[in-house]
Amino acid sequence: MSSSCISGGSRSGSGRSAEAGGWQSSSVSAAKGVFVSKGWLRCSVSSSVGSAGGKLPQTFTICRHLQQPYAWHSKLCAGSEGCCAWCRLVASAVAGDSCAVRPVGLADTAKKNFGGGNTAWEEKTLSKYESSEIRLVEITENLCDSSNFECNNMVEEHEELIEKWWFKLKKKYPDLFKWFCIETIEVCCPAGTYGPDCLACRGGSERPCHGNGHCDGDGTRGGDGSCSCKKEYTGQFCLDCSSGYFSSLRNETHSVCTACHAACKTCTGSSNKDCQDCKEGWIKNEDGACVDLDECAASPCKDHQYCLNTDGSFSCKACDASCVGCTGEGSQQCKTCASGYVKEDEKCTDIDECNLPEKVCAEENHDCVNTSGSYKCVCSEGFEDKDGTCVQTVKPGEEVESETTEPSHTEHVDL
């Protein structure tokens, strides 16, 4: 069987080619091999896959197992998840896992049939649809998106194994991922193990990193088994508590780290009285508890700011525009009022200069407009500013009339 959804070129020497993606022929040339782990050889290869659009602009890595006949794969799955991720996707899709990227598998074809005119005769005379090659073709044709070269390459390289499982081994090995990805082509490991030999992660395969972190390479043939701990934990096995946490439970296999009080840098319990050291911005009182330090008592802010104390810190905030110096937020916290403001009802309010007995816009054809803390003089309606003087706005028709009469006026002056 050949899959019609392949978008990349065929394997070198396989005699197959994929036309769906437009590739006409392919070949690879191996560079110097490098042993990356026991039984594995890594070679860099340059692709010369040809098409009407040119050559595939990538260099790939081939990982070939030297001992097992099936245990090799092309690392065309060049993403960070590696070949195990692509194998998991393919196995999940074939098995009908609803979490697969394109889950057109067993579940999606479960209620289908041959689609002919006499389904009952076809099911009786021909092989059952549920285990037929037609159904397998439908599944494999929809496994990968046409542009997903890595997924298509995985299917093409191992289609014979997929067929073998489908027709002969499905009942014996119902878990396709385990049989295909872990036991047969060996690109994945059982959960809780890592590396070429599927060694147990630190802390054991049942609870890698003692349940408090992630094992590097968990479930794959890569990684080094080291633990990346959750923020509460530290150490090689994620059993120790990070700074700011204390151990509320600890034995050989389990560790529970709980957050200290916000005032504590290190602690032995959850209260601020359990602090061994206080965080910056906190200080121990006479009872030995870490309490907030009031930094505002030292007046750290500038004249036009007020100090706002917070737990373990402080901040300087700008005074209200009506204030000259302040003790807090708002015009009611002013030490003195700024120019243009006056104290009324215990707060600084704007002075309306335009309503003062003495006219502030005294020049002719000016109106007063009040603003916060000030005022401005503008030309009255029908007037416009010209060089600091408000002159009457001349309408377009009047401008034309003025231009036609001006020469006669000039001539009169000349006489």
mmCIF file of C-alpha atoms in Angstrom, residues 4 8-9 64 75 81 143 152 164 176 179 205 225 241 245 255 287 294 297 303 321 334 337 384 396 400 402 410-411:
data_model
loop_
_atom_site.group_PDB
_atom_site.id
_atom_site.type_symbol
_atom_site.label_atom_id
_atom_site.label_comp_id
_atom_site.label_asym_id
_atom_site.label_seq_id
_atom_site.Cartn_x
_atom_site.Cartn_y
_atom_site.Cartn_z
ATOM 1 C CA SER A 4 -1.364 9.351 -1.137
ATOM 2 C CA GLY A 8 7.911 14.998 0.838
ATOM 3 C CA GLY A 9 10.262 12.932 -1.310
ATOM 4 C CA ARG A 64 20.221 5.229 12.582
ATOM 5 C CA LYS A 75 14.971 12.991 12.148
ATOM 6 C CA GLU A 81 9.690 17.510 20.366
ATOM 7 C CA LEU A 143 -3.251 11.213 9.044
ATOM 8 C CA ASN A 152 4.166 12.376 6.189
ATOM 9 C CA LYS A 164 1.275 -5.309 9.728
ATOM 10 C CA LEU A 176 -0.437 0.971 18.899
ATOM 11 C CA TRP A 179 3.921 -1.541 20.109
ATOM 12 C CA SER A 205 9.784 5.711 36.770
ATOM 13 C CA GLY A 225 17.111 12.224 32.954
ATOM 14 C CA CYS A 241 12.639 23.322 49.379
ATOM 15 C CA TYR A 245 9.355 27.671 51.235
ATOM 16 C CA SER A 255 8.454 15.964 49.942
ATOM 17 C CA ASP A 287 8.062 39.531 69.768
ATOM 18 C CA ASP A 294 7.362 52.008 57.380
ATOM 19 C CA ALA A 297 8.666 57.723 58.203
ATOM 20 C CA ASP A 303 8.517 67.983 47.639
ATOM 21 C CA ALA A 321 -2.125 69.726 40.630
ATOM 22 C CA CYS A 334 -2.489 69.802 50.169
ATOM 23 C CA CYS A 337 -2.628 75.630 47.559
ATOM 24 C CA GLU A 384 -9.631 86.591 14.944
ATOM 25 C CA PRO A 396 -14.705 86.102 1.389
ATOM 26 C CA VAL A 400 -12.993 90.739 -3.015
ATOM 27 C CA SER A 402 -11.779 95.439 -0.611
ATOM 28 C CA THR A 410 -4.473 104.440 -3.696
ATOM 29 C CA GLU A 411 -4.966 106.606 -6.782
#
